[in-house]
Coordinates of C-alpha atoms and ligand atoms in Angstrom, one line a residue:
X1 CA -1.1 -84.8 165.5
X2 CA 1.0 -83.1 163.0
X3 CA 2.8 -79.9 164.0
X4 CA -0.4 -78.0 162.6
X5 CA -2.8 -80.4 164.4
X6 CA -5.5 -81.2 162.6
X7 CA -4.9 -84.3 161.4
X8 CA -4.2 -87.6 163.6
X9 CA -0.4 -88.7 162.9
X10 CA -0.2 -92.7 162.1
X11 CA -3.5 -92.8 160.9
X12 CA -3.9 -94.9 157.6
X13 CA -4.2 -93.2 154.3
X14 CA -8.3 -93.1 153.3
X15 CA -8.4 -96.3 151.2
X16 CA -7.1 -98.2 153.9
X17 CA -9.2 -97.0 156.4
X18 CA -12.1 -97.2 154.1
X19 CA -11.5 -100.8 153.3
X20 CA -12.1 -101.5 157.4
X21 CA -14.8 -99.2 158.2
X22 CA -16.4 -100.5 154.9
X23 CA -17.0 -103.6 157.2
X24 CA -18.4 -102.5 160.1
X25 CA -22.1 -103.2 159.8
X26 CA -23.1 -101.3 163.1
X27 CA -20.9 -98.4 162.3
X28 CA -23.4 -98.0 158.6
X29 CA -26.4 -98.5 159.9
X30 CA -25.7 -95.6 162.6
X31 CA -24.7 -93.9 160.0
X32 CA -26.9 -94.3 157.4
X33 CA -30.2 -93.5 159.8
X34 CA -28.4 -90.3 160.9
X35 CA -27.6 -88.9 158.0
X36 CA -30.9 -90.0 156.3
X37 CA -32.5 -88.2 159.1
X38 CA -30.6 -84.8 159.0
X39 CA -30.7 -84.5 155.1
X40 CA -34.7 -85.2 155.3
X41 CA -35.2 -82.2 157.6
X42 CA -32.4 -79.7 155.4
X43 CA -34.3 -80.1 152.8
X44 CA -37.6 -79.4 154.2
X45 CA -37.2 -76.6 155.9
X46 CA -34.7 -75.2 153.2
X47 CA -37.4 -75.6 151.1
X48 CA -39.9 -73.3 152.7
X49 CA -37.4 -70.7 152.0
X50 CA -38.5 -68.7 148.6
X51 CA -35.5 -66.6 148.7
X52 CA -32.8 -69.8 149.5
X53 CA -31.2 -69.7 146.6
X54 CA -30.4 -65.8 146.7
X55 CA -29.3 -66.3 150.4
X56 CA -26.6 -69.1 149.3
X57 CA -25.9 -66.2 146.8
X58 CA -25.4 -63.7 149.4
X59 CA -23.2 -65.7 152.2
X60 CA -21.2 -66.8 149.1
X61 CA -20.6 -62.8 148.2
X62 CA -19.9 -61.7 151.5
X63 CA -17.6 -65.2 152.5
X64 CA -15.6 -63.8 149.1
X65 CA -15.6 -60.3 150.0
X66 CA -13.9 -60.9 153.6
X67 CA -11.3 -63.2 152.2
X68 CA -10.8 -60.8 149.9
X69 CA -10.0 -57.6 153.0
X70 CA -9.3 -60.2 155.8
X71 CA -6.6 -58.4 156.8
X72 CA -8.6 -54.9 157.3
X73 CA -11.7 -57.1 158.9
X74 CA -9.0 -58.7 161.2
X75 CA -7.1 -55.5 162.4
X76 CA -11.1 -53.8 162.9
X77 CA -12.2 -57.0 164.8
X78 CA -9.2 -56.4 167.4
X79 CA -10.2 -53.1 168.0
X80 CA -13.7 -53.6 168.2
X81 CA -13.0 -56.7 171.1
X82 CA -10.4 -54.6 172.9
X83 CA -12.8 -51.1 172.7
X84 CA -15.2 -53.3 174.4
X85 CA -12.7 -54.8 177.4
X86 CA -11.7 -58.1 175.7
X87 CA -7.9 -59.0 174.6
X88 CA -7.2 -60.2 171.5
X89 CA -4.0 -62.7 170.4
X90 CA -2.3 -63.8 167.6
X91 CA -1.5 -67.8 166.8
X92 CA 0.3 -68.3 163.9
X93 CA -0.2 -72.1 164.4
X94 CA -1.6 -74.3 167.0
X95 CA 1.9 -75.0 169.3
X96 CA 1.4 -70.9 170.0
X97 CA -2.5 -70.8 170.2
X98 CA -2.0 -73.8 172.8
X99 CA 0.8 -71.9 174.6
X100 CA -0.7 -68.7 175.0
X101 CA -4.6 -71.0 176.1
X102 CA -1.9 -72.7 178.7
X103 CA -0.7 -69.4 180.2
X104 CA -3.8 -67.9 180.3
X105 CA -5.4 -70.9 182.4
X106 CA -2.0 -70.8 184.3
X107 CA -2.4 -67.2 185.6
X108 CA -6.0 -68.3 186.9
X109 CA -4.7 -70.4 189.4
X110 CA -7.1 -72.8 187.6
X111 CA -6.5 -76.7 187.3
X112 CA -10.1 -77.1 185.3
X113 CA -11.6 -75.4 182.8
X114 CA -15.0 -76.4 180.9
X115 CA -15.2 -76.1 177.3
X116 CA -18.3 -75.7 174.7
X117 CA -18.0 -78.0 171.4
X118 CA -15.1 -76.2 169.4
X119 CA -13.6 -78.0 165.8
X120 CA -10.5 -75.2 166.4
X121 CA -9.0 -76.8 170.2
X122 CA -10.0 -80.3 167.9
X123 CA -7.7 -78.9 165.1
X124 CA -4.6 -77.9 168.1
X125 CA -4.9 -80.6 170.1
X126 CA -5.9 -78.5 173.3
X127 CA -6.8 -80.9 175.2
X128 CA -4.2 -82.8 175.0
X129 CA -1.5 -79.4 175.3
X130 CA -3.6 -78.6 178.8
X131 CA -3.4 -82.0 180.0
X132 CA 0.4 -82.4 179.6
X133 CA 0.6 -78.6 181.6
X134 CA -1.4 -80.5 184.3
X135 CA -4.8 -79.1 183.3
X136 CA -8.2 -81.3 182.6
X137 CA -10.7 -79.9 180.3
X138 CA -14.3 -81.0 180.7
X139 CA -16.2 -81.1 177.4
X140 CA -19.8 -80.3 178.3
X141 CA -21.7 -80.7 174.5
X142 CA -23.3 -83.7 175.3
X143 CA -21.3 -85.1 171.5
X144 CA -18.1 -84.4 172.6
X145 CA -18.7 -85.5 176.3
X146 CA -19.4 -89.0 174.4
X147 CA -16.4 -89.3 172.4
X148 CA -13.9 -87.7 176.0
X149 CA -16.0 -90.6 177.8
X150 CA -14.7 -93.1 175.5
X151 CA -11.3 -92.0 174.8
X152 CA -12.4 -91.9 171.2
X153 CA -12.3 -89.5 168.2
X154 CA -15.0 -87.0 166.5
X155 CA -16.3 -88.4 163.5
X156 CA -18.9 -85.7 162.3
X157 CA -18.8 -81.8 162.3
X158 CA -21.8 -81.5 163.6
X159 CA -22.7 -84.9 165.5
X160 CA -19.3 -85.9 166.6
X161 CA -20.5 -89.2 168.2
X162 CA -22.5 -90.3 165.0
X163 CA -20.8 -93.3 164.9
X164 CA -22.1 -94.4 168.5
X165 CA -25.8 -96.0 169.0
X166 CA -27.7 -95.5 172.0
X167 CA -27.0 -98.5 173.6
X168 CA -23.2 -98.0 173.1
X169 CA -23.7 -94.9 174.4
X170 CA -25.4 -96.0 177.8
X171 CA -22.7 -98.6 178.0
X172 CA -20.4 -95.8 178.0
X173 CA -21.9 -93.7 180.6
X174 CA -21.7 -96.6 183.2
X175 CA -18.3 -97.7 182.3
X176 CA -16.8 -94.3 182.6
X177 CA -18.8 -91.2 184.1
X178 CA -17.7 -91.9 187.6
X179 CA -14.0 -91.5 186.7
X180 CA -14.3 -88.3 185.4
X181 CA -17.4 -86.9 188.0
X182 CA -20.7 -87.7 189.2
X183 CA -21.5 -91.7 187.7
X184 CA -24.5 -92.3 186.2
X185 CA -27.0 -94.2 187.4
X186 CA -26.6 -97.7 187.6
X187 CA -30.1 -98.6 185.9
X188 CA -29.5 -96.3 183.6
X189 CA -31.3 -97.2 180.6
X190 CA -30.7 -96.6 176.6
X191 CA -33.6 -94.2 176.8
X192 CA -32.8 -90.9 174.9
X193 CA -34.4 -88.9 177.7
X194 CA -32.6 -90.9 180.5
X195 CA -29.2 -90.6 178.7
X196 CA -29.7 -87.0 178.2
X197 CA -30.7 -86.6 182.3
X198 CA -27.3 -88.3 183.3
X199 CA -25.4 -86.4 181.4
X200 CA -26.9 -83.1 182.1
X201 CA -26.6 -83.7 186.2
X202 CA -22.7 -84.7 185.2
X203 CA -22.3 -81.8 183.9
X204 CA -24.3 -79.3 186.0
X205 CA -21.4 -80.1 188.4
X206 CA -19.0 -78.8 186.0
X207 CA -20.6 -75.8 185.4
X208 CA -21.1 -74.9 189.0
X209 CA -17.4 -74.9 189.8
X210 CA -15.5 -73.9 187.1
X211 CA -13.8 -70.5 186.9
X212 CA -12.0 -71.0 183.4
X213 CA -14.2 -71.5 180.4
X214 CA -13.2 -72.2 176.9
X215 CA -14.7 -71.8 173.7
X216 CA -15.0 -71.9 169.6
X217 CA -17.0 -69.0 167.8
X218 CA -19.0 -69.7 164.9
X219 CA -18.5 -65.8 163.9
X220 CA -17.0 -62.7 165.4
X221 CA -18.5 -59.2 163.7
X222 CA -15.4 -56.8 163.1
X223 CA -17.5 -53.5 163.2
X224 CA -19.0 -54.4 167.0
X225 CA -16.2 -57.5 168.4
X226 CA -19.3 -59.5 168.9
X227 CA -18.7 -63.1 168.9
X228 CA -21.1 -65.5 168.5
X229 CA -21.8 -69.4 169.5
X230 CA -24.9 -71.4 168.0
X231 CA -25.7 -74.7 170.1
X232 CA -28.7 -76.8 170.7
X233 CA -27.9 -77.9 174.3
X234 CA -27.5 -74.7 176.2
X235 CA -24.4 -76.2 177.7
X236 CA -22.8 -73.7 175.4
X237 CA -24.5 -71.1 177.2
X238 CA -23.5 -72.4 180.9
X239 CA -19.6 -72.2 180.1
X240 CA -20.3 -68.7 178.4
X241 CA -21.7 -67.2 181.0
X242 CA -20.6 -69.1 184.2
X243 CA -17.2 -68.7 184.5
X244 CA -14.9 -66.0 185.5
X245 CA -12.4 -65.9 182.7
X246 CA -14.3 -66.7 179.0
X247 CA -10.8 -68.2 176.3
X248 CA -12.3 -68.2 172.4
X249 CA -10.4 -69.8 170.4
X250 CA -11.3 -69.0 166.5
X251 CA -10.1 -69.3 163.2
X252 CA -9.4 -66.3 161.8
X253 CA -11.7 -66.4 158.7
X254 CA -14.8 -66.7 160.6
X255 CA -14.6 -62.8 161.4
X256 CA -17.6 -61.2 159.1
X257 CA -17.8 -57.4 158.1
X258 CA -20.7 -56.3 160.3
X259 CA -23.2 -57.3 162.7
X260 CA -26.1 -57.3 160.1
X261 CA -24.0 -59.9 157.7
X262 CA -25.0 -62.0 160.4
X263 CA -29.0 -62.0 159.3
X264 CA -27.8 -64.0 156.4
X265 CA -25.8 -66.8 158.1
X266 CA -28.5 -67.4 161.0
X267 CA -30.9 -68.4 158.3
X268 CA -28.7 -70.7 156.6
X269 CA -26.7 -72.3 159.1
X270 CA -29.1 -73.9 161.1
X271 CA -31.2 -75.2 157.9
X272 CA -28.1 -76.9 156.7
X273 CA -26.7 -78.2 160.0
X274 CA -29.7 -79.8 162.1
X275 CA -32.4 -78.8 160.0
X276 CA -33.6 -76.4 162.5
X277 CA -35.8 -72.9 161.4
X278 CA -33.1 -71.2 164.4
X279 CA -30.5 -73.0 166.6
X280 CA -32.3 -73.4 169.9
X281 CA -29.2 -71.4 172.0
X282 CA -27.8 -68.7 170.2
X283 CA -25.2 -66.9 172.4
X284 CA -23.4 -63.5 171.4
X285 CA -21.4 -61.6 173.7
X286 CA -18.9 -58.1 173.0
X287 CA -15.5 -57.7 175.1
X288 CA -17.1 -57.8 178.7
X289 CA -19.5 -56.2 181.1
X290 CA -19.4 -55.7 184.5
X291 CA -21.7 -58.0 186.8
X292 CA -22.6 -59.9 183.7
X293 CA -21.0 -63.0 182.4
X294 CA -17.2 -63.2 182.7
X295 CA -15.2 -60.6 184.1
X296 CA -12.3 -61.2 181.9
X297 CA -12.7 -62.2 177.9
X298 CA -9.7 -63.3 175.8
X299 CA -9.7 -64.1 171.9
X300 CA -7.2 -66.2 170.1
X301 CA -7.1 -65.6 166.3
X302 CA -5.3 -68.4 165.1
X303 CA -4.0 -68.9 161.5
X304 CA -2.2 -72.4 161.3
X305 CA -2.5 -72.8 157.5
X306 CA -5.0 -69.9 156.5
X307 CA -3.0 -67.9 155.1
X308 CA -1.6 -70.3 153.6
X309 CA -4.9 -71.8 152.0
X310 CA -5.7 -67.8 151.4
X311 CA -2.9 -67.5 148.8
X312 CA -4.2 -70.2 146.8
X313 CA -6.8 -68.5 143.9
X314 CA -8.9 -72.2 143.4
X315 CA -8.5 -73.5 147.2
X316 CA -9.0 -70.5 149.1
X317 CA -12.8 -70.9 148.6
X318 CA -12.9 -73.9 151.8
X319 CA -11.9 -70.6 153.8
X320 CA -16.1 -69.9 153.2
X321 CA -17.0 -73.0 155.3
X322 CA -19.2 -72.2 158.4
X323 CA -19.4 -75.9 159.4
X324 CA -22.6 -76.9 159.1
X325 CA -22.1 -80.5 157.8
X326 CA -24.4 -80.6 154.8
X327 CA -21.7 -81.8 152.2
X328 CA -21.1 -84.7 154.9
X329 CA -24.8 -85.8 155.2
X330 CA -25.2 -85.8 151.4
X331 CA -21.9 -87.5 150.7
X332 CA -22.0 -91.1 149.6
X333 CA -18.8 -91.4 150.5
X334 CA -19.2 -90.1 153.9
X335 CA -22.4 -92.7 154.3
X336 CA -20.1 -95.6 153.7
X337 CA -16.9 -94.8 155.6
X338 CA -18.0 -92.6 158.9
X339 CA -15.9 -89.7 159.4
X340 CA -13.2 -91.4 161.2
X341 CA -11.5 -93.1 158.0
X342 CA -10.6 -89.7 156.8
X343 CA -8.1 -89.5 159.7
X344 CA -8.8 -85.7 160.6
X345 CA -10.7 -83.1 162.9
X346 CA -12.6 -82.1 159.3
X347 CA -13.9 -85.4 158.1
X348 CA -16.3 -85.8 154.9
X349 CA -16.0 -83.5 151.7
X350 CA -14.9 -80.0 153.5
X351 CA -12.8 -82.4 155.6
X352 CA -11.0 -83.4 152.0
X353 CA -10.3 -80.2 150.9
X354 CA -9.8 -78.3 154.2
X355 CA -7.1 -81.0 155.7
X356 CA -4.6 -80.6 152.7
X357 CA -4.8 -77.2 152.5
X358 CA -4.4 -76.7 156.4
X359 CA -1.5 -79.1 156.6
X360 CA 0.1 -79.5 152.9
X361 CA -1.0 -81.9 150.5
X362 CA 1.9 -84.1 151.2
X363 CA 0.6 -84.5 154.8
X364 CA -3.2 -85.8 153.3
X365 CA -2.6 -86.8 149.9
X366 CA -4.8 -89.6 150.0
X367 CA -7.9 -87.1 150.9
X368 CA -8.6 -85.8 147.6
X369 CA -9.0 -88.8 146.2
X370 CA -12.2 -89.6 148.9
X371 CA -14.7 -88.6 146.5
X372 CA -16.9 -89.4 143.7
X373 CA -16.9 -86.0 142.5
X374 CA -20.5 -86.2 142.1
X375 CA -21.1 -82.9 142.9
X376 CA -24.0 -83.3 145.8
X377 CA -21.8 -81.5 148.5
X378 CA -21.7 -78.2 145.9
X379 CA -25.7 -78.3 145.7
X380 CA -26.1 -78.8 149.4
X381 CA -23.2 -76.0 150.7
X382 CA -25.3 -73.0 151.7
X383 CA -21.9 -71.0 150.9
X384 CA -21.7 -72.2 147.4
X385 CA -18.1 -73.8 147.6
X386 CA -16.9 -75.7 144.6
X387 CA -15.9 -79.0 146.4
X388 CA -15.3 -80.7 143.5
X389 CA -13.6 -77.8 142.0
X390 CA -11.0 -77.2 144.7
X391 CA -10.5 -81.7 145.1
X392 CA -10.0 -81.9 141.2
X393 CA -7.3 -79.0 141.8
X394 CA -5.7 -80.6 144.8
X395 CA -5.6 -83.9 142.8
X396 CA -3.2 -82.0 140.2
X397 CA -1.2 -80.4 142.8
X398 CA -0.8 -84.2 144.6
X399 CA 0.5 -85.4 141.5
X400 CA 2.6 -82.9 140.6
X401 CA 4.1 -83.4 144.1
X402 CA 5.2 -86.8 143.3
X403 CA 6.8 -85.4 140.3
X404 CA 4.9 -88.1 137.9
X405 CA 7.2 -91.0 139.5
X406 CA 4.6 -93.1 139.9
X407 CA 2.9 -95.9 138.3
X408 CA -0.2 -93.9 137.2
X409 CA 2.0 -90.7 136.3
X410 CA 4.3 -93.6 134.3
X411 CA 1.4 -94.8 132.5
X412 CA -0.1 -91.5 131.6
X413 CA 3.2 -90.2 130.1
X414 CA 3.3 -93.4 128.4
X415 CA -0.3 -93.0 127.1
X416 CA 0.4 -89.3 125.6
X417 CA 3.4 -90.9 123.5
X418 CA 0.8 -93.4 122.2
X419 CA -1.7 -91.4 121.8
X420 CA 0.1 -88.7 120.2
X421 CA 1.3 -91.1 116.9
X422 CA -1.3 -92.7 114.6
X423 CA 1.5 -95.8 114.1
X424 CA 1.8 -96.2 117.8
X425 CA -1.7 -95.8 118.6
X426 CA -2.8 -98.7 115.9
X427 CA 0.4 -101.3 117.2
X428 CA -0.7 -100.7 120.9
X429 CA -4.3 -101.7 119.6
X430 CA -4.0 -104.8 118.2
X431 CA -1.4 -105.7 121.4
X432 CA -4.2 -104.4 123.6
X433 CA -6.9 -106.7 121.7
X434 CA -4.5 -109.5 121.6
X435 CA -3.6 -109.0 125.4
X436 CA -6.9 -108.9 126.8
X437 CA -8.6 -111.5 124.5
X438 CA -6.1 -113.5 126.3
X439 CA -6.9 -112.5 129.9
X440 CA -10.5 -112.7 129.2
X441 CA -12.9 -114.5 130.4
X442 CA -16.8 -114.6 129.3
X443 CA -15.9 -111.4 127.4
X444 CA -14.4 -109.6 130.6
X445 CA -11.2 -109.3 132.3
X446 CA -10.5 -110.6 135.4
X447 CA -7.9 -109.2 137.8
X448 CA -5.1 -107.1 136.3
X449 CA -1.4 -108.4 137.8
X450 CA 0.7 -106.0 140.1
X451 CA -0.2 -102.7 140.6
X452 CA -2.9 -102.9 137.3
X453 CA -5.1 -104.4 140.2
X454 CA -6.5 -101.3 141.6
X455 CA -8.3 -101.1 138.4
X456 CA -9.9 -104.1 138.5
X457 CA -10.5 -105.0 142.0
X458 CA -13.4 -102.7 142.1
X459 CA -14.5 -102.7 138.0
X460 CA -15.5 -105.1 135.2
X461 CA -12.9 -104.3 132.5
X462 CA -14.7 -105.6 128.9
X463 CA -12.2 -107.5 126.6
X464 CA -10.9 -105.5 123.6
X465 CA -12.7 -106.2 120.5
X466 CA -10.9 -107.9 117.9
X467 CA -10.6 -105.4 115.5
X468 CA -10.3 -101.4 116.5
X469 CA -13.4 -98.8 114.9
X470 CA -10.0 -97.6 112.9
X471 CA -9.6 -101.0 110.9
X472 CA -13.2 -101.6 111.1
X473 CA -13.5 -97.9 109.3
X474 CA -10.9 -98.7 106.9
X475 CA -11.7 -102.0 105.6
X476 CA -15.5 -101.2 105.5
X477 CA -16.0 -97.8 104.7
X478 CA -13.0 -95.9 103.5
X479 CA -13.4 -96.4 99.9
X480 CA -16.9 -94.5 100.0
Ligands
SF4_1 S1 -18.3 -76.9 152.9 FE1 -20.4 -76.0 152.8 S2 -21.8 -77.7 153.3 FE2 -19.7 -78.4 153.9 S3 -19.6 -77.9 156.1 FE3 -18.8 -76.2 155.0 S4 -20.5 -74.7 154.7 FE4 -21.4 -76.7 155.2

């Protein structure tokens, strides 16, 4: 992890990465059925919706307008959570938000704590921080139980064990359950219901005898300091209501205006994400209440490159993002690669403008580039974000990080000389058609030497014609 988390230090750059998952046969079939599946049903049920179009339209308008005031939504949020007997803290970056998440489990007494499925700890490495203070954290969605089980990595906002079949899966459970709790069984078979069955009495142990829960939000509402978790398991529900001592760990930009905002965002967000008319366990809780749920509530607001991303006019848009994985399910990129090429907590499209941002583009310039730019995460993102806006911007700002030192930035200067002068323009075109008539072969080019190859390994390149449209013009037509 870099110092801001988020994304996984000594991974390769995307291409590389690409290049290998590009060959793993097992890893696109999972792939390709799962998304194919998910995209079928957001369309549907989005579709049954006459007034979708004016509800992107809305979330869009009030994403924009808290962006625009975070700072007052922020400040009201903390009073809201503290008026109603919760404690609110400050991260500026994920080293703090793990130090204070340690401290807090420290003064417990607590050596355990369960958590529901949270892309923020992902983003600080909290498990990781709590392990080193001597602290295990049990992941109890039945996703990220998968990928702890298997010492592995999320690949999918939403599905973080997409890359994993049901066989691998029950292969898994054998292997590992019974080092981390109750094993599961030993004739445990691939069958979805039996999977889900030994996972749930694995985790029902969990729940019974933890004191220290922690969690994501998927919003907080500054006028009331409601937070809010949508799941599908109810294993979010267990840790939110179980435990003693409730931690939520959130970014600061999902804090929305007012409770009613949230009428908006509970239509779209579980269309886009499982392509559900309502998430089966929606969970919403203010400060605390005595004799009811946990008796002590803390929220971490953390920033780690928000403000940051905030101060940029074009990027500050990804701030919007309510992570419900459409622009992943849509993306052909994302189809071909899994999420685990783009060597992030955020894979996919919001993964490519959301890392760079969070981190610098110096720390993900690659990412970006992960794109065809062919626009289907914009039409899928119930929030209206300009994916291929803000990755056409961060391209610039990549480039003009490397100062145009480098063989493409070479070249291009190069080009605007050429193509700047008549004279130089017409020379370089009969070198050009002289050039590649030689290289050719069956009227294309073949592979480009040195670094040219990039260009060709992937593209036919046509030969130059042997005369440009300019001498063409001028020996057949200019005396007209
Ligand atoms: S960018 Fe839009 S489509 Fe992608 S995860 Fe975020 S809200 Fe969903």
């Amino acid at each position: 992890m870099s110092s801001r988390g988020v994304v996984w230090l000594g991974s390769p750059s995307f291409p590389d990465a690409a290049r290998v998952a590009l060959k793993d046969d097992q890893l696109r079939a999972n792939l390709k059925r799962a998304t194919g599946t998910i995209r079928d049903k957001r369309l549907t049920v989005a579709a049954e919706l006459d007034d979708w179009e004016e509800l992107r339209t809305a979330a869009e308008a009030i994403k924009n307008r808290t962006a625009r005031h975070l700072d007052h939504y922020l400040v009201q949020l903390e009073e809201s959570v503290t008026a109603a007997g919760g404690t609110v803290h400050w991260a500026s970056d994920a080293a703090e938000a793990n130090r204070i998440v340690t401290e807090l489990v420290q003064a417990t007494g607590e050596r355990e704590v369960v958590k529901v499925k949270s892309m923020a700890t992902q983003e600080i490495g909290l498990n990781e921080a709590l392990a080193e203070a001597g602290i295990t954290a049990y992941e109890t969605d039945l996703a990220e139980l998968i990928v702890q089980l298997g010492d592995d990595r999320p690949s999918h906002i939403l599905v973080p064990a997409i890359h994993k079949n049901r066989t691998e899966i029950r292969d898994l459970f054998r292997a590992e359950m019974g080092h981390w709790g109750q094993p599961a069984p030993e004739d445990l078979t691939d069958e979805p219901r039996e999977l889900a069955e030994a996972a749930r009495r694995h985790l029902r142990q969990k729940f019974l005898t933890a004191k220290v829960a922690v969690s994501g939000a998927n919003f907080a509402c500054a006028d009331t300091g409601t937070v809010l978790v949508v799941e599908s398991e109810g294993n979010g529900r267990m840790c939110l209501t179980l435990p003693e001592t409730l931690i939520t760990v959130m970014g600061i930009e999902k804090v929305l205006p007012t409770w009613s905002d949230l009428e908006v965002f509970l239509q779209l967000l579980p269309r886009s994400s499982t392509g559900e008319r309502m998430n089966p366990y929606t969970s919403t809780w203010s400060g605390t209440t005595e004799g009811d749920g946990p008796s002590e509530f803390h929220l971490v607001l953390l920033d780690n490159g928000r403000t940051d991303t905030l101060a940029d006019p074009v990027g500050r848009q990804t701030l919007g993002c309510i992570r419900c994985s459409a622009c992943l399910n849509v993306c052909p990129v994302f189809e071909r690669t899994g999420g685990h090429a783009y060597g992030s907590v955020y894979p996919g499209p919001i993964g490519a403008v959301l890392t760079p941002q969070l981190v610098g583009v110096e720390q993900a310039a690659s990412l970006p580039f992960a794109s065809t730019l062919c626009g289907a995460c914009y039409d899928a993102c119930p929030v209206k974000i300009n994916i291929p806006e803000v990755l056409a911007h961060l391209r610039a700002k990549v480039v003009e990080a490397k100062d145009g030192h480098t063989v493409e930035g070479l070249a291009m200067k190069a080009a605007g000389k050429v193509l700047d002068s008549p004279r130089l323009l017409g020379a370089a075109q009969k070198a050009a058609a002289l050039g590649g008539r030689a290289l050719a072969r069956n009227g294309k080019i073949g592979r480009l030497p040195g670094p040219l190859h990039g260009w060709t390994d992937t593209r036919d390149t046509p030969a130059p014609p042997a005369e440009s449209f300019r001498t063409w013009w001028r020996k057949n037509r200019e005396s007209e």
